[in-house]
mmCIF file of C-alpha atoms in Angstrom:
data_model
loop_
_atom_site.group_PDB
_atom_site.id
_atom_site.type_symbol
_atom_site.label_atom_id
_atom_site.label_comp_id
_atom_site.label_asym_id
_atom_site.label_seq_id
_atom_site.Cartn_x
_atom_site.Cartn_y
_atom_site.Cartn_z
ATOM 1 C CA MET H 240 0.000 0.000 0.000
ATOM 2 C CA ALA H 241 1.378 3.397 -0.966
ATOM 3 C CA THR H 242 2.191 5.818 1.854
ATOM 4 C CA SER H 243 0.304 9.131 1.785
ATOM 5 C CA ASN H 244 2.443 12.182 0.984
ATOM 6 C CA PHE H 245 0.094 14.411 3.012
ATOM 7 C CA ARG H 246 1.871 16.019 6.013
ATOM 8 C CA ILE H 247 0.500 17.960 9.004
ATOM 9 C CA LYS H 248 2.611 20.406 10.978
ATOM 10 C CA LYS H 249 2.288 19.805 14.735
ATOM 11 C CA ILE H 250 4.040 20.592 18.042
ATOM 12 C CA CYS H 251 5.361 17.653 20.068
ATOM 13 C CA GLU H 252 3.555 17.500 23.407
ATOM 14 C CA TRP H 253 6.749 16.282 25.133
ATOM 15 C CA CYS H 254 9.715 18.202 23.763
ATOM 16 C CA GLY H 255 7.873 21.130 22.177
ATOM 17 C CA LYS H 256 9.569 20.833 18.808
ATOM 18 C CA GLU H 257 7.724 21.279 15.521
ATOM 19 C CA PHE H 258 7.402 18.187 13.337
ATOM 20 C CA GLU H 259 5.419 16.820 10.413
ATOM 21 C CA ALA H 260 2.876 14.054 11.046
ATOM 22 C CA GLN H 261 0.816 11.847 8.762
ATOM 23 C CA LYS H 262 -2.142 11.634 11.154
ATOM 24 C CA VAL H 263 -4.136 14.282 13.009
ATOM 25 C CA SER H 264 -4.076 12.083 16.150
ATOM 26 C CA THR H 265 -0.239 11.960 16.346
ATOM 27 C CA ARG H 266 0.907 13.711 19.521
ATOM 28 C CA PHE H 267 4.667 13.165 19.662
ATOM 29 C CA CYS H 268 7.531 13.658 17.222
ATOM 30 C CA SER H 269 9.275 10.350 18.001
ATOM 31 C CA HIS H 270 8.940 7.043 19.793
ATOM 32 C CA ARG H 271 11.345 8.379 22.434
ATOM 33 C CA CYS H 272 9.085 11.339 23.311
ATOM 34 C CA ALA H 273 6.000 9.101 23.304
ATOM 35 C CA ASN H 274 7.759 6.709 25.710
ATOM 36 C CA PHE H 275 8.729 9.542 28.087
ATOM 37 C CA ALA H 276 5.148 10.891 28.063
ATOM 38 C CA TYR H 277 3.738 7.414 28.763
ATOM 39 C CA LYS H 278 6.057 6.940 31.764
ATOM 40 C CA ARG H 279 5.088 10.375 33.123
ATOM 41 C CA ALA H 280 1.394 9.527 32.842
ATOM 42 C CA ILE H 281 1.988 6.245 34.732
ATOM 43 C CA ARG H 282 3.878 8.074 37.503
ATOM 44 C CA LYS H 283 1.112 10.694 37.779
ATOM 45 C CA LYS H 284 -1.531 8.007 38.048
ATOM 46 C CA ARG H 285 0.453 6.224 40.791
ATOM 47 C CA VAL H 286 0.836 9.488 42.732
ATOM 48 C CA GLN H 287 -2.914 10.181 42.488
ATOM 49 C CA THR H 288 -3.711 6.638 43.640
ATOM 50 C CA THR H 289 -1.331 6.964 46.601
ATOM 51 C CA GLU H 290 -2.754 10.371 47.589
ATOM 52 C CA SER H 291 -6.302 9.005 47.338
ATOM 53 C CA GLN H 292 -5.423 6.017 49.529
ATOM 54 C CA THR H 293 -3.743 8.343 52.040
ATOM 55 C CA GLN H 294 -6.868 10.527 52.217
ATOM 56 C CA VAL H 295 -9.062 7.451 52.778
ATOM 57 C CA GLN H 296 -6.752 6.270 55.551
ATOM 58 C CA LYS H 297 -6.817 9.721 57.190
ATOM 59 C CA THR H 298 -10.635 9.769 57.034
ATOM 60 C CA GLU H 299 -10.865 6.252 58.456
ATOM 61 C CA ARG H 300 -8.449 7.197 61.247
ATOM 62 C CA ILE H 301 -10.543 10.287 62.113
ATOM 63 C CA ILE H 302 -13.710 8.184 62.203
ATOM 64 C CA GLU H 303 -12.027 5.554 64.353
ATOM 65 C CA ASP H 304 -10.950 8.285 66.782
ATOM 66 C CA ILE H 305 -14.501 9.644 66.828
ATOM 67 C CA LYS H 306 -15.908 6.189 67.586
ATOM 68 C CA GLU H 307 -13.767 6.057 70.726
ATOM 69 C CA LYS H 308 -15.182 9.346 72.062
ATOM 70 C CA GLU H 309 -18.211 9.407 74.345
ATOM 71 C CA TYR H 310 -19.172 13.023 73.579
ATOM 72 C CA LEU H 311 -19.164 14.401 70.035
ATOM 73 C CA SER H 312 -19.543 17.836 68.476
ATOM 74 C CA PHE H 313 -22.148 18.398 65.757
ATOM 75 C CA SER H 314 -19.387 18.288 63.099
ATOM 76 C CA GLU H 315 -17.982 15.025 64.466
ATOM 77 C CA THR H 316 -21.469 13.524 64.536
ATOM 78 C CA GLY H 317 -21.883 14.517 60.882
ATOM 79 C CA ARG H 318 -18.576 12.832 59.947
ATOM 80 C CA LEU H 319 -19.572 9.689 61.817
ATOM 81 C CA LEU H 320 -22.958 9.456 60.058
ATOM 82 C CA GLY H 321 -21.769 10.770 56.699
ATOM 83 C CA LEU H 322 -24.039 13.835 56.925
ATOM 84 C CA SER H 323 -23.572 17.598 56.885
ATOM 85 C CA ARG H 324 -23.457 19.683 60.062
ATOM 86 C CA GLN H 325 -26.724 21.376 59.034
ATOM 87 C CA ALA H 326 -28.391 17.969 58.695
ATOM 88 C CA ILE H 327 -27.423 17.166 62.296
ATOM 89 C CA TYR H 328 -28.920 20.487 63.466
ATOM 90 C CA THR H 329 -32.125 19.612 61.600
ATOM 91 C CA MET H 330 -32.302 16.161 63.247
ATOM 92 C CA VAL H 331 -31.814 17.730 66.684
ATOM 93 C CA LYS H 332 -34.445 20.399 66.007
ATOM 94 C CA ALA H 333 -36.933 17.755 64.844
ATOM 95 C CA GLY H 334 -36.359 15.750 68.044
ATOM 96 C CA HIS H 335 -34.868 12.714 66.311
ATOM 97 C CA LEU H 336 -31.510 13.116 68.057
ATOM 98 C CA LYS H 337 -30.796 14.343 71.598
ATOM 99 C CA ALA H 338 -28.183 17.041 72.255
ATOM 100 C CA SER H 339 -26.974 19.033 75.260
ATOM 101 C CA LYS H 340 -25.775 22.609 75.487
ATOM 102 C CA ILE H 341 -22.988 23.596 77.903
ATOM 103 C CA SER H 342 -22.633 27.253 76.864
ATOM 104 C CA SER H 343 -23.713 29.632 74.116
ATOM 105 C CA ARG H 344 -21.001 28.233 71.815
ATOM 106 C CA LEU H 345 -20.503 24.697 73.080
ATOM 107 C CA SER H 346 -22.914 21.825 72.431
ATOM 108 C CA PHE H 347 -22.379 18.085 72.278
ATOM 109 C CA ILE H 348 -24.110 14.815 71.445
ATOM 110 C CA ARG H 349 -23.567 11.598 73.347
ATOM 111 C CA ARG H 350 -22.514 8.562 71.355
ATOM 112 C CA THR H 351 -25.102 6.466 73.218
ATOM 113 C CA ASP H 352 -27.873 8.803 71.988
ATOM 114 C CA ILE H 353 -26.721 8.274 68.402
ATOM 115 C CA ASP H 354 -26.843 4.502 68.858
ATOM 116 C CA ALA H 355 -30.292 4.756 70.486
ATOM 117 C CA MET H 356 -31.614 6.833 67.579
ATOM 118 C CA LEU H 357 -30.386 4.284 65.046
ATOM 119 C CA GLN H 358 -31.879 1.390 67.011
ATOM 120 C CA ASN H 359 -35.261 3.110 67.410
ATOM 121 C CA LYS H 360 -35.604 3.831 63.676
ATOM 122 C CA PRO H 361 -34.758 0.631 61.771
ATOM 123 C CA TYR H 362 -35.172 0.669 58.007
ATOM 124 C CA GLN H 363 -38.623 -0.447 56.917
ATOM 125 C CA TYR H 364 -39.346 -1.457 53.360
ATOM 126 C CA ARG H 365 -42.330 0.352 51.882
ATOM 127 C CA MET H 366 -44.360 -1.432 49.297
ATOM 128 C CA PRO H 367 -44.516 0.605 46.077
ATOM 129 C CA LYS H 368 -47.876 2.292 45.598
ATOM 130 C CA ASP H 369 -48.431 0.510 42.315
ATOM 131 C CA THR H 370 -48.365 -2.890 44.059
ATOM 132 C CA ILE H 371 -51.003 -2.005 46.681
ATOM 133 C CA PRO H 372 -54.257 -3.733 45.671
ATOM 134 C CA ILE H 373 -57.242 -1.497 44.839
ATOM 135 C CA THR H 374 -60.461 -2.641 46.520
ATOM 136 C CA ASP H 375 -62.717 0.467 46.585
ATOM 137 C CA PHE H 376 -64.310 1.779 43.407
ATOM 138 C CA TYR H 377 -66.762 4.362 42.052
ATOM 139 C CA THR H 378 -69.073 3.636 39.168
ATOM 140 C CA THR H 379 -69.213 6.293 36.442
ATOM 141 C CA ASN H 380 -72.685 7.396 37.628
ATOM 142 C CA GLU H 381 -71.473 7.767 41.224
ATOM 143 C CA ILE H 382 -68.673 10.102 40.086
ATOM 144 C CA LYS H 383 -71.127 12.147 37.995
ATOM 145 C CA GLU H 384 -73.545 12.543 40.912
ATOM 146 C CA LYS H 385 -70.918 13.255 43.578
ATOM 147 C CA PHE H 386 -68.722 15.710 41.664
ATOM 148 C CA GLY H 387 -71.142 17.094 39.073
ATOM 149 C CA VAL H 388 -69.128 16.151 35.983
ATOM 150 C CA LYS H 389 -69.933 14.566 32.616
ATOM 151 C CA ASP H 390 -69.076 11.124 31.225
ATOM 152 C CA SER H 391 -66.705 12.544 28.599
ATOM 153 C CA TRP H 392 -64.878 14.583 31.270
ATOM 154 C CA ILE H 393 -64.373 11.483 33.466
ATOM 155 C CA PHE H 394 -62.807 9.467 30.650
ATOM 156 C CA HIS H 395 -60.625 12.408 29.587
ATOM 157 C CA ILE H 396 -59.268 13.096 33.096
ATOM 158 C CA ALA H 397 -58.814 9.381 33.831
ATOM 159 C CA LYS H 398 -56.695 8.983 30.704
ATOM 160 C CA GLU H 399 -54.682 12.135 31.387
ATOM 161 C CA HIS H 400 -53.894 11.189 35.023
ATOM 162 C CA ASN H 401 -53.695 7.383 34.619
ATOM 163 C CA ILE H 402 -56.562 6.682 37.035
ATOM 164 C CA PRO H 403 -56.935 2.883 37.367
ATOM 165 C CA ARG H 404 -60.201 1.344 36.220
ATOM 166 C CA THR H 405 -61.727 -2.079 35.700
ATOM 167 C CA PHE H 406 -64.771 -3.534 33.965
ATOM 168 C CA ASN H 407 -67.428 -5.858 35.318
ATOM 169 C CA ARG H 408 -70.719 -6.885 33.658
ATOM 170 C CA GLY H 409 -70.678 -4.012 31.226
ATOM 171 C CA LYS H 410 -69.916 -1.313 33.824
ATOM 172 C CA THR H 411 -66.740 0.719 34.310
ATOM 173 C CA TYR H 412 -65.398 1.020 37.853
ATOM 174 C CA TRP H 413 -62.830 3.692 38.842
ATOM 175 C CA SER H 414 -60.364 3.609 41.752
ATOM 176 C CA LYS H 415 -62.048 5.518 44.592
ATOM 177 C CA LYS H 416 -58.738 6.589 46.130
ATOM 178 C CA HIS H 417 -57.349 8.025 42.888
ATOM 179 C CA ILE H 418 -60.585 9.880 42.081
ATOM 180 C CA ASP H 419 -60.803 11.334 45.614
ATOM 181 C CA ASP H 420 -57.122 12.377 45.504
ATOM 182 C CA TYR H 421 -57.661 14.161 42.195
ATOM 183 C CA PHE H 422 -60.657 16.153 43.451
ATOM 184 C CA ALA H 423 -58.915 16.891 46.783
ATOM 185 C CA LYS H 424 -56.100 18.594 44.854
ATOM 186 C CA LYS H 425 -58.679 20.532 42.876
ATOM 187 C CA ALA H 426 -60.604 21.602 45.993
ATOM 188 C CA PRO H 427 -60.714 25.407 46.441
ATOM 189 C CA ASN H 428 -58.914 27.124 49.319
ATOM 190 C CA PRO H 429 -61.432 27.264 52.202
ATOM 191 C CA GLU H 430 -60.136 30.741 53.141
ATOM 192 C CA ILE H 431 -61.560 32.150 49.899
ATOM 193 C CA LYS H 432 -65.132 33.263 50.604
ATOM 194 C CA GLU H 433 -65.998 35.498 47.639
ATOM 195 C CA TRP H 434 -66.032 34.460 43.986
ATOM 196 C CA TYR H 435 -66.636 35.927 40.530
ATOM 197 C CA SER H 436 -68.546 33.909 37.986
ATOM 198 C CA THR H 437 -67.487 34.165 34.352
ATOM 199 C CA GLN H 438 -70.572 36.324 33.707
ATOM 200 C CA ASP H 439 -69.659 38.633 36.626
ATOM 201 C CA MET H 440 -66.219 39.240 35.104
ATOM 202 C CA GLN H 441 -67.682 39.858 31.660
ATOM 203 C CA GLU H 442 -70.080 42.486 33.041
ATOM 204 C CA LYS H 443 -67.671 44.188 35.486
ATOM 205 C CA PHE H 444 -64.502 44.267 33.371
ATOM 206 C CA GLY H 445 -65.942 44.042 29.852
ATOM 207 C CA MET H 446 -63.824 40.968 29.065
ATOM 208 C CA THR H 447 -64.482 38.306 26.470
ATOM 209 C CA LEU H 448 -64.397 34.629 27.449
ATOM 210 C CA THR H 449 -61.033 34.209 25.705
ATOM 211 C CA ALA H 450 -59.608 37.185 27.607
ATOM 212 C CA ILE H 451 -60.899 35.805 30.928
ATOM 213 C CA TYR H 452 -59.340 32.379 30.374
ATOM 214 C CA SER H 453 -56.017 33.965 29.398
ATOM 215 C CA PHE H 454 -56.122 36.362 32.365
ATOM 216 C CA VAL H 455 -56.843 33.742 35.053
ATOM 217 C CA SER H 456 -54.230 31.360 33.636
ATOM 218 C CA LYS H 457 -51.513 34.029 33.413
ATOM 219 C CA ASN H 458 -52.160 35.254 36.971
ATOM 220 C CA ALA H 459 -52.757 31.780 38.512
ATOM 221 C CA ILE H 460 -56.171 32.848 39.858
ATOM 222 C CA PRO H 461 -57.687 30.196 42.197
ATOM 223 C CA LYS H 462 -60.909 28.738 40.869
ATOM 224 C CA LYS H 463 -63.636 26.292 41.813
ATOM 225 C CA LYS H 464 -66.181 24.355 39.809
ATOM 226 C CA VAL H 465 -69.789 23.883 40.867
ATOM 227 C CA GLY H 466 -71.522 21.606 38.392
ATOM 228 C CA ILE H 467 -70.780 23.142 34.995
ATOM 229 C CA MET H 468 -70.179 26.646 36.435
ATOM 230 C CA VAL H 469 -66.631 27.923 37.084
ATOM 231 C CA TYR H 470 -65.913 30.622 39.687
ATOM 232 C CA TYR H 471 -62.753 32.667 40.265
ATOM 233 C CA SER H 472 -61.427 34.143 43.528
ATOM 234 C CA LYS H 473 -62.707 37.728 43.792
ATOM 235 C CA LYS H 474 -59.760 38.863 45.926
ATOM 236 C CA HIS H 475 -57.131 37.480 43.551
ATOM 237 C CA VAL H 476 -58.867 38.920 40.493
ATOM 238 C CA ASP H 477 -59.134 42.368 42.132
ATOM 239 C CA ILE H 478 -55.442 42.271 43.120
ATOM 240 C CA ALA H 479 -54.396 41.276 39.590
ATOM 241 C CA LYS H 480 -56.594 44.090 38.214
ATOM 242 C CA GLY H 481 -55.012 46.586 40.625
ATOM 243 C CA LEU H 482 -58.289 47.340 42.427
ATOM 244 C CA ILE H 483 -56.889 46.386 45.844
ATOM 245 C CA ALA H 484 -53.349 46.207 47.223
ATOM 246 C CA PRO H 485 -51.791 42.738 47.527
ATOM 247 C CA GLU H 486 -51.350 41.323 51.002
ATOM 248 C CA GLU H 487 -47.978 40.428 52.491
ATOM 249 C CA PRO H 488 -47.147 37.033 50.927
ATOM 250 C CA LYS H 489 -47.917 34.109 53.219
ATOM 251 C CA TYR H 490 -46.305 31.498 51.010
ATOM 252 C CA TYR H 491 -42.997 30.781 49.307
ATOM 253 C CA THR H 492 -42.952 29.533 45.764
ATOM 254 C CA ILE H 493 -40.707 26.506 45.227
ATOM 255 C CA ALA H 494 -38.084 28.680 43.512
ATOM 256 C CA GLU H 495 -38.154 31.274 46.321
ATOM 257 C CA ALA H 496 -37.734 28.628 49.041
ATOM 258 C CA MET H 497 -34.877 26.908 47.172
ATOM 259 C CA GLU H 498 -33.012 30.225 46.841
ATOM 260 C CA ARG H 499 -33.811 31.425 50.386
ATOM 261 C CA PHE H 500 -32.497 28.287 52.123
ATOM 262 C CA ASN H 501 -29.969 27.126 49.500
ATOM 263 C CA LEU H 502 -31.711 23.785 48.879
ATOM 264 C CA THR H 503 -32.201 21.534 45.892
ATOM 265 C CA ARG H 504 -35.775 20.776 44.816
ATOM 266 C CA ASP H 505 -35.508 17.201 46.161
ATOM 267 C CA GLN H 506 -34.206 18.401 49.545
ATOM 268 C CA LEU H 507 -37.015 20.967 49.836
ATOM 269 C CA TYR H 508 -39.756 18.449 48.986
ATOM 270 C CA HIS H 509 -38.247 15.976 51.482
ATOM 271 C CA TYR H 510 -38.340 18.479 54.372
ATOM 272 C CA VAL H 511 -41.852 19.693 53.500
ATOM 273 C CA LYS H 512 -43.281 16.177 53.229
ATOM 274 C CA TYR H 513 -41.383 14.582 56.149
ATOM 275 C CA HIS H 514 -42.163 17.410 58.596
ATOM 276 C CA ASN H 515 -45.731 18.087 57.351
ATOM 277 C CA ILE H 516 -45.079 21.741 56.495
ATOM 278 C CA PRO H 517 -48.372 23.153 55.092
ATOM 279 C CA ARG H 518 -48.481 23.793 51.338
ATOM 280 C CA ILE H 519 -51.140 24.720 48.836
ATOM 281 C CA LYS H 520 -51.680 24.339 45.105
ATOM 282 C CA VAL H 521 -52.288 27.587 43.229
ATOM 283 C CA GLY H 522 -53.065 26.753 39.619
ATOM 284 C CA LYS H 523 -50.187 24.552 38.487
ATOM 285 C CA TYR H 524 -47.851 25.920 41.182
ATOM 286 C CA THR H 525 -47.104 24.563 44.664
ATOM 287 C CA LYS H 526 -46.589 27.106 47.457
ATOM 288 C CA ILE H 527 -45.244 26.498 50.978
ATOM 289 C CA LEU H 528 -46.392 28.320 54.118
ATOM 290 C CA ARG H 529 -43.725 30.946 54.783
ATOM 291 C CA ALA H 530 -44.039 31.149 58.590
ATOM 292 C CA GLU H 531 -43.730 27.378 59.105
ATOM 293 C CA LEU H 532 -40.750 27.017 56.749
ATOM 294 C CA ASP H 533 -38.949 29.967 58.401
ATOM 295 C CA LYS H 534 -39.598 28.428 61.807
ATOM 296 C CA PHE H 535 -38.298 25.025 60.692
ATOM 297 C CA PHE H 536 -34.989 26.459 59.478
ATOM 298 C CA GLU H 537 -34.354 28.629 62.536
ATOM 299 C CA PRO H 538 -31.113 27.684 64.351
ATOM 300 C CA PRO H 539 -31.938 25.084 67.027
ATOM 301 C CA LYS H 540 -32.306 26.229 70.605
ATOM 302 C CA ILE H 541 -31.011 23.547 72.914
ATOM 303 C CA GLU H 542 -31.946 23.750 76.542
#
């Protein structure tokens, strides 16, 4: 096979000299330079491996020293459990772990209290929701009568939200739990007492139906459905229209809470769910009660 006469000017990565190569992937001007570079890469890898092993040994030694201590600081407790210092504060605040305070700057946790906490909360396997058998059902007529909806709406929502169903003797049966959960999420805020109907908004603001639907969606106006009639929160509409001043916000949005407390979305949802912090659904957005979340993240006060 004939050798290509095409040459590429390159700089040797080892000696820095200019040379001509036949391939774009060639990195060195000679076998000698390539050999030196290979040996350097091997040495570097060995050094990194040694440093990594040394760091592991240092960490293991620190943990072994901690295990021998009867009283630990919050930082030492975090190292022992593989958690952050803030996570330990959160566990103490929630009452899952006991701690004692000697002075304004000195607090400690007993090793025996850590062991007791771990023994009192063994891991329990939770059966996935999808494997839990469904035994309670609504018929289509029962859903229509209870929630004031139409047949076509039931089938549309069931398909959109994957609501389980079954058939028996020509009738369709829907999972009672899934239907109730869906309507519970759609339930209006009980604090809202006054509502505009679509006709009220048309008459008061001179809006078309298309304008109303766009307006309430854009401003996340709370709504409720009674039969085939839809009503919108009077207070929220008036605020969005500038007729009344907005109240001091009582809730954080998810984005606001994540930025305020420097949390990921998963961390935030974990704290809210695990500690039952109140939250509401406003349109397609979830909001978290500001006062309760602020209180939860206050520095712990240990008596």
